[in-house]
PDB file of C-alpha atoms in Angstrom:
ATOM      1  CA  VAL M   7      -0.241   0.047  -0.121  1.00  0.00           C
ATOM      2  CA  ILE M   8       1.321   3.426  -0.518  1.00  0.00           C
ATOM      3  CA  LEU M   9      -0.186   6.336   0.715  1.00  0.00           C
ATOM      4  CA  HIS M  10       0.798   9.845  -0.040  1.00  0.00           C
ATOM      5  CA  ALA M  11      -0.226  12.716   2.430  1.00  0.00           C
ATOM      6  CA  ASP M  12      -1.098  15.387  -0.140  1.00  0.00           C
ATOM      7  CA  SER M  13      -3.476  13.638  -2.275  1.00  0.00           C
ATOM      8  CA  GLN M  14      -4.716  10.607   0.042  1.00  0.00           C
ATOM      9  CA  GLN M  15      -4.346   8.179  -3.098  1.00  0.00           C
ATOM     10  CA  ARG M  16      -4.345   4.447  -2.314  1.00  0.00           C
ATOM     11  CA  SER M  17      -3.259   1.910  -4.642  1.00  0.00           C
ATOM     12  CA  THR M  18      -2.322  -1.784  -4.479  1.00  0.00           C
ATOM     13  CA  THR M  19       1.369  -3.173  -4.726  1.00  0.00           C
ATOM     14  CA  GLU M  20       3.332  -5.828  -2.980  1.00  0.00           C
ATOM     15  CA  SER M  21       2.194  -6.401   0.544  1.00  0.00           C
ATOM     16  CA  CYS M  22       5.707  -6.499   1.683  1.00  0.00           C
ATOM     17  CA  LYS M  23       6.668  -2.896   0.970  1.00  0.00           C
ATOM     18  CA  MET M  24       5.140   0.238   2.497  1.00  0.00           C
ATOM     19  CA  ALA M  25       6.439   3.669   1.589  1.00  0.00           C
ATOM     20  CA  PHE M  26       5.451   6.519   3.794  1.00  0.00           C
ATOM     21  CA  VAL M  27       5.722  10.254   2.794  1.00  0.00           C
ATOM     22  CA  MET M  28       6.793  12.335   5.640  1.00  0.00           C
ATOM     23  CA  SER M  29       6.792  16.304   5.093  1.00  0.00           C
ATOM     24  CA  ALA M  30       8.404  17.038   8.784  1.00  0.00           C
ATOM     25  CA  LEU M  31      11.981  15.015   8.814  1.00  0.00           C
ATOM     26  CA  THR M  32      13.094  17.738  10.818  1.00  0.00           C
ATOM     27  CA  THR M  33      11.080  17.495  14.243  1.00  0.00           C
ATOM     28  CA  ALA M  34      12.891  18.388  17.373  1.00  0.00           C
ATOM     29  CA  MET M  35      14.267  15.137  19.313  1.00  0.00           C
ATOM     30  CA  PRO M  36      13.210  14.373  22.938  1.00  0.00           C
ATOM     31  CA  THR M  37      15.875  15.983  25.312  1.00  0.00           C
ATOM     32  CA  VAL M  38      15.907  12.747  27.473  1.00  0.00           C
ATOM     33  CA  GLY M  39      17.307   9.465  26.265  1.00  0.00           C
ATOM     34  CA  VAL M  40      19.411   8.386  23.154  1.00  0.00           C
ATOM     35  CA  ARG M  41      19.719  11.301  20.402  1.00  0.00           C
ATOM     36  CA  GLY M  42      21.426  11.334  17.222  1.00  0.00           C
ATOM     37  CA  ASN M  43      22.250  14.194  14.985  1.00  0.00           C
ATOM     38  CA  VAL M  44      20.346  14.035  11.504  1.00  0.00           C
ATOM     39  CA  ARG M  45      21.086  16.359   8.901  1.00  0.00           C
ATOM     40  CA  VAL M  46      18.883  17.688   6.145  1.00  0.00           C
ATOM     41  CA  ALA M  47      18.788  19.250   3.247  1.00  0.00           C
ATOM     42  CA  PRO M  48      17.249  22.780   3.706  1.00  0.00           C
ATOM     43  CA  LYS M  49      14.099  23.578   1.635  1.00  0.00           C
ATOM     44  CA  ALA M  50      13.635  19.788   0.193  1.00  0.00           C
ATOM     45  CA  PRO M  51      10.486  18.130  -0.843  1.00  0.00           C
ATOM     46  CA  ALA M  52       9.080  15.536   1.386  1.00  0.00           C
ATOM     47  CA  GLN M  53      11.461  12.676   1.600  1.00  0.00           C
ATOM     48  CA  ALA M  54      10.122   9.330   1.478  1.00  0.00           C
ATOM     49  CA  VAL M  55      10.978   6.406   4.299  1.00  0.00           C
ATOM     50  CA  SER M  56      10.981   2.766   2.832  1.00  0.00           C
ATOM     51  CA  LEU M  57      10.172   0.009   5.271  1.00  0.00           C
ATOM     52  CA  VAL M  58      11.089  -3.241   3.589  1.00  0.00           C
ATOM     53  CA  GLY M  59      10.156  -6.135   5.341  1.00  0.00           C
ATOM     54  CA  SER M  60      11.761  -9.530   4.646  1.00  0.00           C
ATOM     55  CA  MET M  61      10.742 -13.388   4.633  1.00  0.00           C
ATOM     56  CA  ASN M  62      12.474 -13.524   8.092  1.00  0.00           C
ATOM     57  CA  GLY M  63      11.048 -10.739   9.871  1.00  0.00           C
ATOM     58  CA  SER M  64      13.869  -8.445   9.954  1.00  0.00           C
ATOM     59  CA  VAL M  65      12.679  -5.041   8.974  1.00  0.00           C
ATOM     60  CA  SER M  66      15.232  -2.415   7.550  1.00  0.00           C
ATOM     61  CA  LEU M  67      14.275   1.218   7.382  1.00  0.00           C
ATOM     62  CA  GLY M  68      15.662   3.709   4.578  1.00  0.00           C
ATOM     63  CA  ARG M  69      15.910   7.413   4.232  1.00  0.00           C
ATOM     64  CA  GLU M  70      17.244   9.057   1.091  1.00  0.00           C
ATOM     65  CA  GLY M  71      19.096  12.106   1.641  1.00  0.00           C
ATOM     66  CA  VAL M  72      19.281  11.879   5.564  1.00  0.00           C
ATOM     67  CA  GLU M  73      22.693  11.277   7.244  1.00  0.00           C
ATOM     68  CA  SER M  74      23.145  10.237  11.029  1.00  0.00           C
ATOM     69  CA  ALA M  75      26.043  11.029  12.901  1.00  0.00           C
ATOM     70  CA  SER M  76      27.155  10.340  16.542  1.00  0.00           C
ATOM     71  CA  PHE M  77      25.254   8.997  18.911  1.00  0.00           C
ATOM     72  CA  GLY M  78      25.216   9.792  22.937  1.00  0.00           C
ATOM     73  CA  VAL M  79      23.400   9.590  25.898  1.00  0.00           C
ATOM     74  CA  GLU M  80      22.442  12.574  27.867  1.00  0.00           C
ATOM     75  CA  ALA M  81      22.579  12.173  31.778  1.00  0.00           C
ATOM     76  CA  GLY M  82      22.424  14.996  34.048  1.00  0.00           C
ATOM     77  CA  GLY M  83      22.646  17.771  31.270  1.00  0.00           C
ATOM     78  CA  LYS M  84      25.866  16.667  29.952  1.00  0.00           C
ATOM     79  CA  TRP M  85      25.964  14.410  27.004  1.00  0.00           C
ATOM     80  CA  PHE M  86      28.216  11.151  27.310  1.00  0.00           C
ATOM     81  CA  MET M  87      29.475   8.784  24.220  1.00  0.00           C
ATOM     82  CA  ILE M  88      28.034   5.488  24.324  1.00  0.00           C
ATOM     83  CA  SER M  89      31.144   3.530  25.861  1.00  0.00           C
ATOM     84  CA  HIS M  90      30.951   0.198  24.057  1.00  0.00           C
ATOM     85  CA  GLY M  91      34.034  -1.865  24.852  1.00  0.00           C
ATOM     86  CA  ASN M  92      35.623   0.440  27.223  1.00  0.00           C
ATOM     87  CA  LYS M  93      37.145  -1.302  30.139  1.00  0.00           C
ATOM     88  CA  VAL M  94      38.213   1.523  32.520  1.00  0.00           C
ATOM     89  CA  ALA M  95      35.149   2.822  34.779  1.00  0.00           C
ATOM     90  CA  ARG M  96      34.477   6.484  34.130  1.00  0.00           C
ATOM     91  CA  LEU M  97      34.333   6.889  38.147  1.00  0.00           C
ATOM     92  CA  HIS M  98      31.659   9.575  37.852  1.00  0.00           C
ATOM     93  CA  ARG M  99      34.204  12.085  36.771  1.00  0.00           C
ATOM     94  CA  PRO M 100      35.071  14.479  33.448  1.00  0.00           C
ATOM     95  CA  ALA M 101      38.267  13.032  31.996  1.00  0.00           C
ATOM     96  CA  ASP M 102      40.632  15.539  33.294  1.00  0.00           C
ATOM     97  CA  GLN M 103      39.493  14.835  37.296  1.00  0.00           C
ATOM     98  CA  ARG M 104      39.643  11.000  36.460  1.00  0.00           C
ATOM     99  CA  LYS M 105      43.030  11.100  35.351  1.00  0.00           C
ATOM    100  CA  ALA M 106      43.988  13.430  38.473  1.00  0.00           C
ATOM    101  CA  LEU M 107      42.391  11.046  40.585  1.00  0.00           C
ATOM    102  CA  LEU M 108      44.292   7.883  39.033  1.00  0.00           C
ATOM    103  CA  ARG M 109      47.637   9.631  39.690  1.00  0.00           C
ATOM    104  CA  ASN M 110      46.882  10.949  42.839  1.00  0.00           C
ATOM    105  CA  LEU M 111      45.890   6.900  44.163  1.00  0.00           C
ATOM    106  CA  THR M 112      48.875   5.555  42.266  1.00  0.00           C
ATOM    107  CA  THR M 113      51.325   7.904  43.810  1.00  0.00           C
ATOM    108  CA  ASP M 114      49.203   7.130  47.132  1.00  0.00           C
ATOM    109  CA  LEU M 115      50.046   3.109  46.782  1.00  0.00           C
ATOM    110  CA  LEU M 116      53.567   3.513  45.566  1.00  0.00           C
ATOM    111  CA  ARG M 117      54.134   5.595  48.627  1.00  0.00           C
ATOM    112  CA  TYR M 118      52.154   3.551  51.252  1.00  0.00           C
ATOM    113  CA  GLY M 119      52.402  -0.085  49.845  1.00  0.00           C
ATOM    114  CA  ARG M 120      48.290  -0.540  50.788  1.00  0.00           C
ATOM    115  CA  ILE M 121      45.255   2.086  50.883  1.00  0.00           C
ATOM    116  CA  THR M 122      41.662   1.458  51.137  1.00  0.00           C
ATOM    117  CA  THR M 123      39.381   2.833  48.552  1.00  0.00           C
ATOM    118  CA  THR M 124      36.381   1.587  46.513  1.00  0.00           C
ATOM    119  CA  MET M 125      36.317  -1.273  44.438  1.00  0.00           C
ATOM    120  CA  ALA M 126      36.064   0.691  41.199  1.00  0.00           C
ATOM    121  CA  ARG M 127      38.808   3.284  41.815  1.00  0.00           C
ATOM    122  CA  ALA M 128      40.630  -0.159  42.801  1.00  0.00           C
ATOM    123  CA  LYS M 129      40.405  -1.784  39.530  1.00  0.00           C
ATOM    124  CA  ALA M 130      40.971   1.398  37.559  1.00  0.00           C
ATOM    125  CA  MET M 131      44.326   2.115  39.096  1.00  0.00           C
ATOM    126  CA  ARG M 132      45.797  -1.460  38.946  1.00  0.00           C
ATOM    127  CA  LYS M 133      46.670  -1.049  35.564  1.00  0.00           C
ATOM    128  CA  PRO M 134      48.630   2.708  35.860  1.00  0.00           C
ATOM    129  CA  VAL M 135      49.960   0.937  39.156  1.00  0.00           C
ATOM    130  CA  GLU M 136      51.610  -2.192  37.197  1.00  0.00           C
ATOM    131  CA  HIS M 137      52.524   0.080  34.709  1.00  0.00           C
ATOM    132  CA  MET M 138      54.857   2.248  36.792  1.00  0.00           C
ATOM    133  CA  ILE M 139      56.147  -0.791  38.517  1.00  0.00           C
ATOM    134  CA  GLN M 140      57.370  -2.058  35.262  1.00  0.00           C
ATOM    135  CA  LEU M 141      58.538   0.995  34.145  1.00  0.00           C
ATOM    136  CA  GLY M 142      61.041   0.576  37.151  1.00  0.00           C
ATOM    137  CA  LYS M 143      61.753  -2.768  36.576  1.00  0.00           C
ATOM    138  CA  ASP M 144      62.969  -1.875  33.214  1.00  0.00           C
ATOM    139  CA  GLY M 145      65.140   1.054  34.503  1.00  0.00           C
ATOM    140  CA  GLY M 146      66.589   3.488  31.885  1.00  0.00           C
ATOM    141  CA  ASP M 147      66.571   7.267  32.082  1.00  0.00           C
ATOM    142  CA  HIS M 148      63.394   7.230  29.293  1.00  0.00           C
ATOM    143  CA  LYS M 149      61.638   4.729  31.392  1.00  0.00           C
ATOM    144  CA  LYS M 150      62.105   6.926  34.554  1.00  0.00           C
ATOM    145  CA  ARG M 151      61.119  10.159  32.887  1.00  0.00           C
ATOM    146  CA  GLN M 152      57.587   8.650  31.760  1.00  0.00           C
ATOM    147  CA  ALA M 153      57.471   7.372  35.373  1.00  0.00           C
ATOM    148  CA  GLU M 154      58.287  10.957  37.047  1.00  0.00           C
ATOM    149  CA  ALA M 155      55.523  12.553  34.366  1.00  0.00           C
ATOM    150  CA  TYR M 156      52.602  10.220  35.811  1.00  0.00           C
ATOM    151  CA  VAL M 157      53.925  10.122  39.503  1.00  0.00           C
ATOM    152  CA  TYR M 158      53.520  13.363  41.632  1.00  0.00           C
ATOM    153  CA  ASP M 159      56.822  12.768  43.618  1.00  0.00           C
ATOM    154  CA  LYS M 160      60.196  12.626  41.902  1.00  0.00           C
ATOM    155  CA  GLU M 161      61.901  11.335  45.137  1.00  0.00           C
ATOM    156  CA  LEU M 162      59.041   8.430  44.816  1.00  0.00           C
ATOM    157  CA  VAL M 163      59.955   7.635  41.419  1.00  0.00           C
ATOM    158  CA  ALA M 164      63.848   7.395  42.190  1.00  0.00           C
ATOM    159  CA  ALA M 165      63.095   4.853  45.130  1.00  0.00           C
ATOM    160  CA  LEU M 166      60.987   2.754  43.000  1.00  0.00           C
ATOM    161  CA  PHE M 167      63.541   2.531  40.267  1.00  0.00           C
ATOM    162  CA  GLU M 168      66.010   1.696  42.998  1.00  0.00           C
ATOM    163  CA  GLN M 169      63.828  -1.053  44.770  1.00  0.00           C
ATOM    164  CA  ALA M 170      61.606  -2.402  41.754  1.00  0.00           C
ATOM    165  CA  PRO M 171      64.384  -4.508  40.134  1.00  0.00           C
ATOM    166  CA  ALA M 172      65.193  -6.509  43.011  1.00  0.00           C
ATOM    167  CA  ARG M 173      61.619  -6.860  44.504  1.00  0.00           C
ATOM    168  CA  TYR M 174      59.640  -8.106  41.541  1.00  0.00           C
ATOM    169  CA  ALA M 175      62.767  -9.926  39.949  1.00  0.00           C
ATOM    170  CA  ASP M 176      60.769 -12.987  39.919  1.00  0.00           C
ATOM    171  CA  ARG M 177      57.535 -11.826  38.344  1.00  0.00           C
ATOM    172  CA  THR M 178      56.494 -10.792  35.189  1.00  0.00           C
ATOM    173  CA  GLY M 179      53.126  -8.977  36.319  1.00  0.00           C
ATOM    174  CA  GLY M 180      50.623  -9.256  38.631  1.00  0.00           C
ATOM    175  CA  TYR M 181      52.179  -6.783  41.110  1.00  0.00           C
ATOM    176  CA  THR M 182      48.895  -5.756  43.326  1.00  0.00           C
ATOM    177  CA  ARG M 183      46.469  -7.308  44.906  1.00  0.00           C
ATOM    178  CA  ILE M 184      42.852  -6.612  45.384  1.00  0.00           C
ATOM    179  CA  VAL M 185      41.020  -7.496  48.411  1.00  0.00           C
ATOM    180  CA  ARG M 186      37.454  -7.145  49.413  1.00  0.00           C
ATOM    181  CA  THR M 187      36.405  -5.429  52.630  1.00  0.00           C
ATOM    182  CA  LEU M 188      33.316  -4.231  54.580  1.00  0.00           C
ATOM    183  CA  ARG M 189      30.972  -1.928  52.774  1.00  0.00           C
ATOM    184  CA  ARG M 190      31.210   1.548  53.344  1.00  0.00           C
ATOM    185  CA  ARG M 191      28.705   3.073  55.791  1.00  0.00           C
ATOM    186  CA  GLY M 192      26.359   5.473  54.459  1.00  0.00           C
ATOM    187  CA  ASP M 193      26.212   4.820  50.810  1.00  0.00           C
ATOM    188  CA  ASN M 194      26.766   1.007  51.018  1.00  0.00           C
ATOM    189  CA  ALA M 195      29.943   1.385  48.412  1.00  0.00           C
ATOM    190  CA  GLU M 196      31.912  -1.588  47.402  1.00  0.00           C
ATOM    191  CA  MET M 197      35.132  -1.158  49.364  1.00  0.00           C
ATOM    192  CA  ALA M 198      38.416  -2.772  48.703  1.00  0.00           C
ATOM    193  CA  ILE M 199      42.201  -2.572  49.728  1.00  0.00           C
ATOM    194  CA  ILE M 200      44.484  -2.636  47.393  1.00  0.00           C
ATOM    195  CA  GLU M 201      48.295  -3.500  48.043  1.00  0.00           C
ATOM    196  CA  LEU M 202      51.416  -4.113  46.367  1.00  0.00           C
ATOM    197  CA  VAL M 203      52.644  -7.679  46.425  1.00  0.00           C
TER     198      VAL M 203
END
């Protein structure tokens, strides 16, 4: 069936194909949920959207002259890209604050050897801590400059480069251990103790 919004004419075609004439392709999208950027040519005639069904029940929607761009999710007035396959937690912070938090936690763990934090933060900081220890094991001026660029304390980096090769000589990885502890009182957040092995 082909429906035309202008003339209301009806004619019979194949039962699996329908075409709808949409005159308002530039309608406003809702402000909550998933939204995509849609670009339409200005002052173009009404464009047709065809809905074609196949024998196995799948339906494809095609639009001529319309191009979709990136999709994101609105949460609390901020737009975030959907993070498929991203294994590092965002920790409810913008990128600069998250990086500073991980640098602080890494510095504190290397200084004290054991800290108590949330499980999400402990899992997120495991990778940079192990990377710093691996740099200390490898040694060399370039690796030391890389560690000094990440860790806030240069004296701590010097101590790391002195002690790490002897301490972790028999290990090729797994320099940290995460142990679950009691949940935090107040918000019931999952807590953990992360320590150097």
